PDB file of N, CA, C and O in Angstrom:
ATOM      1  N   UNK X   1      29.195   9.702 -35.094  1.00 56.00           N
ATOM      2  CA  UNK X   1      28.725   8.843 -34.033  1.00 56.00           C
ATOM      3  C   UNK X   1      27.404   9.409 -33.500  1.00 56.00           C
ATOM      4  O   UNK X   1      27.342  10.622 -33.298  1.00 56.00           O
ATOM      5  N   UNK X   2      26.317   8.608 -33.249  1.00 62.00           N
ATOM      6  CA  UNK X   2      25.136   9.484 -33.093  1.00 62.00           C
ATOM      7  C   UNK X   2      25.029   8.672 -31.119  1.00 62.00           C
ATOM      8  O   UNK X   2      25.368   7.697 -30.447  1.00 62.00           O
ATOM      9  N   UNK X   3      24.166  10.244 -31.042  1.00 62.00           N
ATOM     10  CA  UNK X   3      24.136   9.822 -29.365  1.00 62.00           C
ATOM     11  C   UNK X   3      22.720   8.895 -29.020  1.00 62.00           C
ATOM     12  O   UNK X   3      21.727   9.287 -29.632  1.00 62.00           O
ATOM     13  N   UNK X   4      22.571   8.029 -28.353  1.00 62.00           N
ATOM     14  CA  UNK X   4      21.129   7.782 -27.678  1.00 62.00           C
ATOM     15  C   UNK X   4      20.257   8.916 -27.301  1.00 62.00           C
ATOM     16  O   UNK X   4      20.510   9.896 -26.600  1.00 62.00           O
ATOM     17  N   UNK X   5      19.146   8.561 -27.936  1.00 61.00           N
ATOM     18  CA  UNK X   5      18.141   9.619 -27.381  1.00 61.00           C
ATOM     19  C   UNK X   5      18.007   9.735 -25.841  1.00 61.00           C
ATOM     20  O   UNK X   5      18.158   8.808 -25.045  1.00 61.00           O
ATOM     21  N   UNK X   6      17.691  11.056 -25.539  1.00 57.00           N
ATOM     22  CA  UNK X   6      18.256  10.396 -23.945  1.00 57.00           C
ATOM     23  C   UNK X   6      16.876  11.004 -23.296  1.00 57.00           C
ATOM     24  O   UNK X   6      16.376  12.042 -23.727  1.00 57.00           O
ATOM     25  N   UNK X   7      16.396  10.360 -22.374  1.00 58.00           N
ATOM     26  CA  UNK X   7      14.850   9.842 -21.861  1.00 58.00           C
ATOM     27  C   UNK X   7      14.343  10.817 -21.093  1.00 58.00           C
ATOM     28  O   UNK X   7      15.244  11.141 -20.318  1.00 58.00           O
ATOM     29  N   UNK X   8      13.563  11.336 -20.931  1.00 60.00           N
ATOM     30  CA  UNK X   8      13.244  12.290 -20.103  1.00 60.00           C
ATOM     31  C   UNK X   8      12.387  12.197 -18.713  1.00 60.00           C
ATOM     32  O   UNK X   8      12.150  13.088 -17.897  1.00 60.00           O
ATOM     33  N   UNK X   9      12.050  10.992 -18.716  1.00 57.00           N
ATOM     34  CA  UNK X   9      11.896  10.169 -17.875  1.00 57.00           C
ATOM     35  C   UNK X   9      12.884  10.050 -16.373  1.00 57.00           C
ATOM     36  O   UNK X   9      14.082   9.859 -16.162  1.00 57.00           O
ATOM     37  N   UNK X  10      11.726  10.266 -15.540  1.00 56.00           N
ATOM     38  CA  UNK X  10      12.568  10.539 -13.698  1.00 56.00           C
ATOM     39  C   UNK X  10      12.781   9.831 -13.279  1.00 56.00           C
ATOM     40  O   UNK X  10      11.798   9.157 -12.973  1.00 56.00           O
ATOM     41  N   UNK X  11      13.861   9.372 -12.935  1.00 53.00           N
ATOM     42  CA  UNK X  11      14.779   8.488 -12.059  1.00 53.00           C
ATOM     43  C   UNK X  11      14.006   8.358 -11.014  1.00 53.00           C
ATOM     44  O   UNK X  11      13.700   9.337 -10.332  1.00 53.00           O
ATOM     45  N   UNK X  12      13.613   7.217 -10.764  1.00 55.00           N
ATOM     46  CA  UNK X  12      13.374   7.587  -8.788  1.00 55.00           C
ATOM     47  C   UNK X  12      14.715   6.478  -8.337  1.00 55.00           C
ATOM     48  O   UNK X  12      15.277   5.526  -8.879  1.00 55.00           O
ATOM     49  N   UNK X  13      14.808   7.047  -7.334  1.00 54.00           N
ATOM     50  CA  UNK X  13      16.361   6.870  -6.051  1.00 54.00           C
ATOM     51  C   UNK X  13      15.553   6.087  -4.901  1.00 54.00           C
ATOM     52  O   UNK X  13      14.392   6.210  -4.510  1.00 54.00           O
ATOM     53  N   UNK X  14      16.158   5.596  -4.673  1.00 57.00           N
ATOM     54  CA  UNK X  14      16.320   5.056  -3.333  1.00 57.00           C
ATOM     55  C   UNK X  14      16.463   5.873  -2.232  1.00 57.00           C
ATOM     56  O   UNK X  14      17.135   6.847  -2.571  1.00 57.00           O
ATOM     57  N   UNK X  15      16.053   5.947  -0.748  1.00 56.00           N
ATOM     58  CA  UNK X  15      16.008   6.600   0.428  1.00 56.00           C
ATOM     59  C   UNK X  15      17.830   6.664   0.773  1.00 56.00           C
ATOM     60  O   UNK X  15      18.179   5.593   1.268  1.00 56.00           O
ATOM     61  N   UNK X  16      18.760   7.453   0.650  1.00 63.00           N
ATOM     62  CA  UNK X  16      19.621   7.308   0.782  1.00 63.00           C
ATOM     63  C   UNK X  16      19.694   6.778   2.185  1.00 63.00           C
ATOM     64  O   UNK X  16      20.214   5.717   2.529  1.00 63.00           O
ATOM     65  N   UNK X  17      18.778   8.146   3.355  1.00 66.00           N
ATOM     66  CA  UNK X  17      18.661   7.873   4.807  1.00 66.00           C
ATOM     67  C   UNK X  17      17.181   7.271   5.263  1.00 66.00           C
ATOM     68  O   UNK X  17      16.063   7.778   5.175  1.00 66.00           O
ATOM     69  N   UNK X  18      17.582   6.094   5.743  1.00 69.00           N
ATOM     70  CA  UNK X  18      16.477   5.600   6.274  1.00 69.00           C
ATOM     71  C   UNK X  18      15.851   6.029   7.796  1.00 69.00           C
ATOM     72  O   UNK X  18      16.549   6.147   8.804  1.00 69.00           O
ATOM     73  N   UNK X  19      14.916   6.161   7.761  1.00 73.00           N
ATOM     74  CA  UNK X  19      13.864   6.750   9.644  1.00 73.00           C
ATOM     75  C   UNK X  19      13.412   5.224   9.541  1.00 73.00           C
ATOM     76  O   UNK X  19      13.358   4.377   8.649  1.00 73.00           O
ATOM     77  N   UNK X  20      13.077   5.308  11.076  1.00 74.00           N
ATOM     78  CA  UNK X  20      13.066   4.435  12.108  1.00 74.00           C
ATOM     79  C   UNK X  20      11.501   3.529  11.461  1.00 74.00           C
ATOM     80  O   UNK X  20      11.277   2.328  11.612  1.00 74.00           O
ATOM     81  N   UNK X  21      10.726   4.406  10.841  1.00 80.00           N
ATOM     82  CA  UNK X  21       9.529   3.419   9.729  1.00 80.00           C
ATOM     83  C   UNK X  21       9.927   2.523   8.626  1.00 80.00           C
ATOM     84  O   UNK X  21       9.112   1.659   8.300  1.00 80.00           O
ATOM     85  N   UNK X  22      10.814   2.580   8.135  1.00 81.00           N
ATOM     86  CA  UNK X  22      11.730   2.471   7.113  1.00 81.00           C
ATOM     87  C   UNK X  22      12.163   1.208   7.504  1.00 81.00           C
ATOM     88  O   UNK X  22      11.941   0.249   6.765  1.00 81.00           O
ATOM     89  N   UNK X  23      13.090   0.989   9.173  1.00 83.00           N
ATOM     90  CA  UNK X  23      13.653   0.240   9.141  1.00 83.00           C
ATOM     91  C   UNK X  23      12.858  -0.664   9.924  1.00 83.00           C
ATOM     92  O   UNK X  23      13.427  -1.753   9.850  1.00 83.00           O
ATOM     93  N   UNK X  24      11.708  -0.776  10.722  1.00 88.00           N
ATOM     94  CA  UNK X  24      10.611  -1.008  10.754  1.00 88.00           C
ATOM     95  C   UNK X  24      10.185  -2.220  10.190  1.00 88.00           C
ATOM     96  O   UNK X  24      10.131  -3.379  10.601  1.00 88.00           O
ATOM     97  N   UNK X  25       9.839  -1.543   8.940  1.00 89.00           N
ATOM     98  CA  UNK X  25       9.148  -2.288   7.837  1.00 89.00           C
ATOM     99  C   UNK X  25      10.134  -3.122   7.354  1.00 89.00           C
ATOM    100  O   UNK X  25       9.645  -4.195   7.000  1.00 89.00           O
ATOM    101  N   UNK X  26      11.976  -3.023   7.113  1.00 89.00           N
ATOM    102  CA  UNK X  26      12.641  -4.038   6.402  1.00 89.00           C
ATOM    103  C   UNK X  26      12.774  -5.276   7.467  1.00 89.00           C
ATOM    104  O   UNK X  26      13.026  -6.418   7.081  1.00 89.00           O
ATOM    105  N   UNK X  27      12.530  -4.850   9.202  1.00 91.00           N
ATOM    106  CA  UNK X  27      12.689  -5.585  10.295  1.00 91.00           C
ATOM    107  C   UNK X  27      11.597  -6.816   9.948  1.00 91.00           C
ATOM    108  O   UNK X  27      11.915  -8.000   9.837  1.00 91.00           O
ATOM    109  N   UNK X  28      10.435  -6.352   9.823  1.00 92.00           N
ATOM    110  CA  UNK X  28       9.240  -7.039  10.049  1.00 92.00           C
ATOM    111  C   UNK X  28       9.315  -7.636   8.599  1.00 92.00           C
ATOM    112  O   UNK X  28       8.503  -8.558   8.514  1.00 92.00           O
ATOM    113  N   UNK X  29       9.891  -7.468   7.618  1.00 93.00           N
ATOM    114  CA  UNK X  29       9.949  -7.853   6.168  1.00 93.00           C
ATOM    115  C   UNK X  29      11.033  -9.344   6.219  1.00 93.00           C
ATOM    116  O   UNK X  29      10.848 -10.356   5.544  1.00 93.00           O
ATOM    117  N   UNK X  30      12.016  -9.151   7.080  1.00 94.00           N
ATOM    118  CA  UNK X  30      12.891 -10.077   7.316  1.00 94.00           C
ATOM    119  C   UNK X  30      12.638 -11.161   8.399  1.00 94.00           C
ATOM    120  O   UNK X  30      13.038 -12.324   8.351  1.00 94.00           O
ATOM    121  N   UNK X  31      11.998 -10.654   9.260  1.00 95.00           N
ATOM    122  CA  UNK X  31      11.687 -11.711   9.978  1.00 95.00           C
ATOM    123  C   UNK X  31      10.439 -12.769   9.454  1.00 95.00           C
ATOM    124  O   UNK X  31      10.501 -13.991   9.590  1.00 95.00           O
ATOM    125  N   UNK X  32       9.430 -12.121   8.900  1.00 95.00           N
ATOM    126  CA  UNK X  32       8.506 -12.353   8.244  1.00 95.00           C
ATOM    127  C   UNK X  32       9.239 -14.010   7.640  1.00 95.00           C
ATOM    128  O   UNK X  32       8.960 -15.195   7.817  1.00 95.00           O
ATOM    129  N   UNK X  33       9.912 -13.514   7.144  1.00 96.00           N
ATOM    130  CA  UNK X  33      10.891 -14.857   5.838  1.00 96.00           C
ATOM    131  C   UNK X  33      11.166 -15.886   6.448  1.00 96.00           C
ATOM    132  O   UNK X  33      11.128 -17.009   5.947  1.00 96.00           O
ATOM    133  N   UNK X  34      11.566 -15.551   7.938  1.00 94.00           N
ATOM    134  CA  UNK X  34      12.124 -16.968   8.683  1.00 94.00           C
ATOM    135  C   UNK X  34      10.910 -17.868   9.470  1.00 94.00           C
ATOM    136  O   UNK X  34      10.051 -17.386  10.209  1.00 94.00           O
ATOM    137  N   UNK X  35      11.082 -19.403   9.090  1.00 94.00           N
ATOM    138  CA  UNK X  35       9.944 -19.863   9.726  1.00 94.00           C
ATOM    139  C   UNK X  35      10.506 -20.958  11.049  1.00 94.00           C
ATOM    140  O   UNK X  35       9.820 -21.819  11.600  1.00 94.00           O
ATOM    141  N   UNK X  36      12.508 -20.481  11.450  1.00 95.00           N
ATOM    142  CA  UNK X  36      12.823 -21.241  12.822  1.00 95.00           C
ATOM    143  C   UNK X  36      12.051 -19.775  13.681  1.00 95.00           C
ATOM    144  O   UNK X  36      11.739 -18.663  13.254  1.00 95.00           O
ATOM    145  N   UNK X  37      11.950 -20.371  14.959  1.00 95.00           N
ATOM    146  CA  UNK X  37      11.441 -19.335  16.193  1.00 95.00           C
ATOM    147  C   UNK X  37      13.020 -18.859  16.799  1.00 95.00           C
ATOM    148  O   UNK X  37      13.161 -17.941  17.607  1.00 95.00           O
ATOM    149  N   UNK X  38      13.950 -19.531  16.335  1.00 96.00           N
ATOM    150  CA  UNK X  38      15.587 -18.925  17.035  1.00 96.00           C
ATOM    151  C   UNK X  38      15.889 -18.566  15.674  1.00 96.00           C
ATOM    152  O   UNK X  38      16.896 -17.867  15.783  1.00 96.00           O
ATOM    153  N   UNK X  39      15.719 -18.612  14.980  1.00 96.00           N
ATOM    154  CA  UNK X  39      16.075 -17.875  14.015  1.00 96.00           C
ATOM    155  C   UNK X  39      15.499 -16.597  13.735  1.00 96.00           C
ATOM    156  O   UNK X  39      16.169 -16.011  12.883  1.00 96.00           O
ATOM    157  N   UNK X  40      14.773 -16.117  14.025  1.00 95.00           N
ATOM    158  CA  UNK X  40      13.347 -15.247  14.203  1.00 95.00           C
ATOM    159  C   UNK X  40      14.417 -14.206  15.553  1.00 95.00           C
ATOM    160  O   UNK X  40      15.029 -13.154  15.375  1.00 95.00           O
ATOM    161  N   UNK X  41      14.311 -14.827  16.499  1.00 96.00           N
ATOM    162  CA  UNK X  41      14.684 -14.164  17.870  1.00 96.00           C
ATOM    163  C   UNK X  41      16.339 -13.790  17.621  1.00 96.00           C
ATOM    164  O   UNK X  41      16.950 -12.800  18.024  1.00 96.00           O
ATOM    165  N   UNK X  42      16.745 -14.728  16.963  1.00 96.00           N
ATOM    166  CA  UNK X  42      18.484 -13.928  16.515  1.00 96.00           C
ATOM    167  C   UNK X  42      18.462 -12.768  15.674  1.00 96.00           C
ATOM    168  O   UNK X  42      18.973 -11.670  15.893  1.00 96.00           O
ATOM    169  N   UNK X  43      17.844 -13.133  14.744  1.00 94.00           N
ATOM    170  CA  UNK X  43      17.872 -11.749  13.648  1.00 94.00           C
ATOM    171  C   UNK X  43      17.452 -10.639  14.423  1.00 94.00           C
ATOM    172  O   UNK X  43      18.088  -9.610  14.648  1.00 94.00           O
ATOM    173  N   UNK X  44      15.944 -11.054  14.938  1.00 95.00           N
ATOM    174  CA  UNK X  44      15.553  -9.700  16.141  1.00 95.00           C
ATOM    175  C   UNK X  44      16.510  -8.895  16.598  1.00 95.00           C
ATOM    176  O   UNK X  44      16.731  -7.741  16.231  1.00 95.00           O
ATOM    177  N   UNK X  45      17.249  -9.709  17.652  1.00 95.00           N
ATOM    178  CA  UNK X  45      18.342  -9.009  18.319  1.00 95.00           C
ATOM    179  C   UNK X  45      19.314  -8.522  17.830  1.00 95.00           C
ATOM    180  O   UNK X  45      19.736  -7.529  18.423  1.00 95.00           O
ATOM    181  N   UNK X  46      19.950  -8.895  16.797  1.00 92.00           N
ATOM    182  CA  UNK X  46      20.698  -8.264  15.720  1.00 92.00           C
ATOM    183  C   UNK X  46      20.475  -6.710  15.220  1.00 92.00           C
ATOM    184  O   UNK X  46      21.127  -5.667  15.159  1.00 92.00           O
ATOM    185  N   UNK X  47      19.077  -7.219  14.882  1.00 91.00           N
ATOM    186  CA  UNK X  47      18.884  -6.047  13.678  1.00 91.00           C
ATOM    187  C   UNK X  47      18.328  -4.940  14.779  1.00 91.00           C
ATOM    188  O   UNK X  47      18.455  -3.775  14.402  1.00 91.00           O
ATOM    189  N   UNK X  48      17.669  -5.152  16.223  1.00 92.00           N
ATOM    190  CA  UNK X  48      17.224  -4.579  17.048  1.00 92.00           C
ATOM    191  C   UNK X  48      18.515  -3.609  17.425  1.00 92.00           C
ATOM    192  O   UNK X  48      18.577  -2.389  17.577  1.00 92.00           O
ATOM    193  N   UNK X  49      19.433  -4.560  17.506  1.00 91.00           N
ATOM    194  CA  UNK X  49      20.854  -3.494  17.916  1.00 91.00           C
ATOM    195  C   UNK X  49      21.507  -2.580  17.078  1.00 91.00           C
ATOM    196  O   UNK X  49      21.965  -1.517  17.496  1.00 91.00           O
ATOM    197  N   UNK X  50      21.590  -3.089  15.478  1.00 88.00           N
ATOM    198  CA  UNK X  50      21.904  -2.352  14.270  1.00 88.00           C
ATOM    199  C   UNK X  50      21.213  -1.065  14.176  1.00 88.00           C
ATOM    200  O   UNK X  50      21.852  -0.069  13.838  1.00 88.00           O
ATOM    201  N   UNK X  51      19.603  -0.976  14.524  1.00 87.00           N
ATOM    202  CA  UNK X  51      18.969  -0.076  14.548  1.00 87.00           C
ATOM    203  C   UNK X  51      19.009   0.842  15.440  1.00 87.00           C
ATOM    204  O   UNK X  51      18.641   1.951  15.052  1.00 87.00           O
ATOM    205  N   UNK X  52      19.374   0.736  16.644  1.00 88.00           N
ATOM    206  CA  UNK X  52      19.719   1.298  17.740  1.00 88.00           C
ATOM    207  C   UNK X  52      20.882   2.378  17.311  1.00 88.00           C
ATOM    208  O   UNK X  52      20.886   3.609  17.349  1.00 88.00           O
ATOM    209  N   UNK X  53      21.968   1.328  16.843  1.00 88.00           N
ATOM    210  CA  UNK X  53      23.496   1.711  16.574  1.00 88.00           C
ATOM    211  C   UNK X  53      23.169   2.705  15.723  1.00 88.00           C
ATOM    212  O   UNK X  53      23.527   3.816  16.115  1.00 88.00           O
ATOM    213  N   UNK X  54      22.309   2.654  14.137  1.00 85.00           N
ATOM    214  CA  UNK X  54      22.253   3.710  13.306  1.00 85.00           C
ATOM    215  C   UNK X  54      21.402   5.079  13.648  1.00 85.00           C
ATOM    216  O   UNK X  54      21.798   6.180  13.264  1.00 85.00           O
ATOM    217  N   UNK X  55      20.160   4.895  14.432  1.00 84.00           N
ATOM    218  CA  UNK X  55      19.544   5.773  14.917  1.00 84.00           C
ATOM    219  C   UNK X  55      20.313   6.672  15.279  1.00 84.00           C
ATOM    220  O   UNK X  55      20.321   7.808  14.806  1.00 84.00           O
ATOM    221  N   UNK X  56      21.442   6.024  16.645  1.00 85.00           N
ATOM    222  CA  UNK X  56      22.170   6.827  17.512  1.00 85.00           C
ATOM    223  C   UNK X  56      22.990   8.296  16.064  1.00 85.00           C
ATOM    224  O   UNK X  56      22.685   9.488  16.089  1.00 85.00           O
ATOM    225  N   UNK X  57      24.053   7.604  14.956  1.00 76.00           N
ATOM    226  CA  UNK X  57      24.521   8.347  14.481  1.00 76.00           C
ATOM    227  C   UNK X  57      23.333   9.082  13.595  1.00 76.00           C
ATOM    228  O   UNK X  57      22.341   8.606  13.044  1.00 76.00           O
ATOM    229  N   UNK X  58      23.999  10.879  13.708  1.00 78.00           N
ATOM    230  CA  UNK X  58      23.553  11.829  12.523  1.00 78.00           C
ATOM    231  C   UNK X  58      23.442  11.465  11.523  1.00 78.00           C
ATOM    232  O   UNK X  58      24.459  11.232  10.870  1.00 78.00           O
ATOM    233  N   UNK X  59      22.339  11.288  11.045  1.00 70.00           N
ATOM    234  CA  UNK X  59      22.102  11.672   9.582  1.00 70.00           C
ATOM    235  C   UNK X  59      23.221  10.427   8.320  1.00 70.00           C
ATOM    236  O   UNK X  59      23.717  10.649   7.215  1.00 70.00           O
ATOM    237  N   UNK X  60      23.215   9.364   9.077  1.00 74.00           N
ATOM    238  CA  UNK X  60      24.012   8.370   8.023  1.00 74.00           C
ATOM    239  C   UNK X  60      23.237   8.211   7.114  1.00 74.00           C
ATOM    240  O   UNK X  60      22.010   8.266   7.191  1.00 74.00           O
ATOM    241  N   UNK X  61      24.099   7.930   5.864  1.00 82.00           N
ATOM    242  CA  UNK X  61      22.860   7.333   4.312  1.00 82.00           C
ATOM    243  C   UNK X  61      23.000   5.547   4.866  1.00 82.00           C
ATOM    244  O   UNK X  61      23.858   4.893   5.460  1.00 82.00           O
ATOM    245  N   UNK X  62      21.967   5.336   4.424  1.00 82.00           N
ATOM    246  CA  UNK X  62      22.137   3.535   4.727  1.00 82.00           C
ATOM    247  C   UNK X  62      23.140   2.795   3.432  1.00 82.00           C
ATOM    248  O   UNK X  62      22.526   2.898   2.370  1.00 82.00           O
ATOM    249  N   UNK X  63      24.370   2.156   3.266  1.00 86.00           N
ATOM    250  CA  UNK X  63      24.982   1.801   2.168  1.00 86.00           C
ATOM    251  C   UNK X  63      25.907   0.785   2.916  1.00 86.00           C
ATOM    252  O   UNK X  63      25.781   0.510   4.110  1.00 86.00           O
ATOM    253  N   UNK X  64      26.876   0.244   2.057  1.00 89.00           N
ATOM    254  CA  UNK X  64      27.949  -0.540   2.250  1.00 89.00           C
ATOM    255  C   UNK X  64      28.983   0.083   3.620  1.00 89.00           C
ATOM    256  O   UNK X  64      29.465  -0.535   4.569  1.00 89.00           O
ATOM    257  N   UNK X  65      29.039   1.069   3.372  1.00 88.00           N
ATOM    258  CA  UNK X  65      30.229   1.466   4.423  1.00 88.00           C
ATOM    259  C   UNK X  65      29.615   1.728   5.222  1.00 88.00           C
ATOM    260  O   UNK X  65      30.398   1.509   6.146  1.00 88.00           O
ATOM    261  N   UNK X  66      28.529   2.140   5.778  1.00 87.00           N
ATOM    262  CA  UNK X  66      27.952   2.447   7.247  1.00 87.00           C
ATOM    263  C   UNK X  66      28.068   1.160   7.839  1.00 87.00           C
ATOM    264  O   UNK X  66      28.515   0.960   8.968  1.00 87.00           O
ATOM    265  N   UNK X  67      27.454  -0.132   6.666  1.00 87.00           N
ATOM    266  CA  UNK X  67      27.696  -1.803   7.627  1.00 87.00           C
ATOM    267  C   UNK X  67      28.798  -1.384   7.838  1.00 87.00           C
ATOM    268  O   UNK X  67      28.815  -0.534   8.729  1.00 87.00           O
ATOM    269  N   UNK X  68      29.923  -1.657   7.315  1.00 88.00           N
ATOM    270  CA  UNK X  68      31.478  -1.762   7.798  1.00 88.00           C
ATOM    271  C   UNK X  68      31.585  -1.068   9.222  1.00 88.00           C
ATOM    272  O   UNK X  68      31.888  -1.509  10.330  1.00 88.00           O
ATOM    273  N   UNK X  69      31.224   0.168   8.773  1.00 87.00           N
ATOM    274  CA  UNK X  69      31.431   0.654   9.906  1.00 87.00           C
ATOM    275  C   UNK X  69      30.786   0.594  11.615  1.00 87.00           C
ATOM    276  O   UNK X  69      31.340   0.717  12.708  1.00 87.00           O
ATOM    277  N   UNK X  70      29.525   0.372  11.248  1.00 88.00           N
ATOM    278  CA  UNK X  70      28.926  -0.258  12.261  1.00 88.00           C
ATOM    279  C   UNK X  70      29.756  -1.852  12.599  1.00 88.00           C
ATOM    280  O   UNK X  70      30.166  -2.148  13.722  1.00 88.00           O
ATOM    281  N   UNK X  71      29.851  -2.517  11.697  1.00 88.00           N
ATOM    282  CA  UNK X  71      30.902  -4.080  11.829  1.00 88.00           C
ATOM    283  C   UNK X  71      32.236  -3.701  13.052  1.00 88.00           C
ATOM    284  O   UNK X  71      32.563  -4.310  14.070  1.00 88.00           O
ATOM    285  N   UNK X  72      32.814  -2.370  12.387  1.00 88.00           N
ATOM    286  CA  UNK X  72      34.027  -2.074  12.942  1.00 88.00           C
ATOM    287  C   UNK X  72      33.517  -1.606  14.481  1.00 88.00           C
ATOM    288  O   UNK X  72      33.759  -2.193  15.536  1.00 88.00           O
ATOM    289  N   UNK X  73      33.151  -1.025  14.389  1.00 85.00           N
ATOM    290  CA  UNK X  73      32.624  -0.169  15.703  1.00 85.00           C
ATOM    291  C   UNK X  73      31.792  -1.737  17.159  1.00 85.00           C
ATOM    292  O   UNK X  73      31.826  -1.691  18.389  1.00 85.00           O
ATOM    293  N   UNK X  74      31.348  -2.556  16.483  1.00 84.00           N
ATOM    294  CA  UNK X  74      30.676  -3.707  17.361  1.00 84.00           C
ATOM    295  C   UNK X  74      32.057  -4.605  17.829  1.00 84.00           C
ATOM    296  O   UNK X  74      32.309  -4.854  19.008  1.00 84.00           O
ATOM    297  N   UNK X  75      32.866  -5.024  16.724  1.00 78.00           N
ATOM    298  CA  UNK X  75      34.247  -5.933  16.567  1.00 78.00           C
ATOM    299  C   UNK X  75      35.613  -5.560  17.486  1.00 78.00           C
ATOM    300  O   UNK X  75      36.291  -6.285  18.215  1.00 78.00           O
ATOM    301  N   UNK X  76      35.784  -3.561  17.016  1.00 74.00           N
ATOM    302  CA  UNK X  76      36.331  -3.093  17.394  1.00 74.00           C
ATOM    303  C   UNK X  76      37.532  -3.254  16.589  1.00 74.00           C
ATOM    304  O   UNK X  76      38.599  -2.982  17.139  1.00 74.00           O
ATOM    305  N   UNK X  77      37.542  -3.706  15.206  1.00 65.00           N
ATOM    306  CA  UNK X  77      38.489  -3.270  14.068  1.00 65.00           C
ATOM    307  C   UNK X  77      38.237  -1.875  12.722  1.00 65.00           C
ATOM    308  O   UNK X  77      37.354  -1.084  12.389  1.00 65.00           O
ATOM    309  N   UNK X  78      39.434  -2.197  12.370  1.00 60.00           N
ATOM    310  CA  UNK X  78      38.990  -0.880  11.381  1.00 60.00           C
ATOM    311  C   UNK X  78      38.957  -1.076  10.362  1.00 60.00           C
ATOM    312  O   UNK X  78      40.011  -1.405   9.820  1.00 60.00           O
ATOM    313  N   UNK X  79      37.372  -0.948   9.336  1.00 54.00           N
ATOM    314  CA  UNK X  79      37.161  -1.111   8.274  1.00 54.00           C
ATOM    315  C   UNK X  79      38.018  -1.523   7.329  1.00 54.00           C
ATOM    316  O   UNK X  79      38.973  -0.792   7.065  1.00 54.00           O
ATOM    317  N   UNK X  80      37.872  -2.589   6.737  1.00 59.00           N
ATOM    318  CA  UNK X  80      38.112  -2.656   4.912  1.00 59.00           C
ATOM    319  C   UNK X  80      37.726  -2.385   3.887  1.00 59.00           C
ATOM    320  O   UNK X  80      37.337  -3.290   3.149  1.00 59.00           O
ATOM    321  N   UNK X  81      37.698  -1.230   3.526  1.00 56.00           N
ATOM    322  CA  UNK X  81      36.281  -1.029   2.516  1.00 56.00           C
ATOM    323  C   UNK X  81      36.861  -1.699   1.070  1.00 56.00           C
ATOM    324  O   UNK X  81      36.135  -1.747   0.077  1.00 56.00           O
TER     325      UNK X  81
END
């Protein structure tokens, strides 16, 4: 059985943890997209609070379970992952 040559070529990764430029730029990237003015001002406040919420915790990676958990923590249930 012969193996794939295997590439030597560098992976680049994704920001596991995002800073406050980071989220910034996906804020202004998303609103950018919407052309209602309440649609614009909802997401704001949303994502204004999400950012708040993640700032507050140490050192989270940004992924699936931090939403949840931020979900859980706003709702006041406990995750489904």
């Amino acid at each position: 059985m012969k193996r794939k040559p295997h590439s030597r070529r560098k992976r680049t990764s994704t920001k596991s943890v995002l800073r406050l430029p980071d989220l910034e730029h996906a804020k202004t990237a998303v609103l950018n997209s919407l052309t209602s003015l309440d649609a614009q001002r909802g997401y704001r406040h949303a994502i204004d609070e999400f950012v708040d919420w993640y700032c507050s915790e140490p050192r989270l990676a940004f992924n699936r379970i931090v939403v949840l958990r931020y979900r859980s923590d706003r709702i006041g249930i406990e995750p489904n992952p």
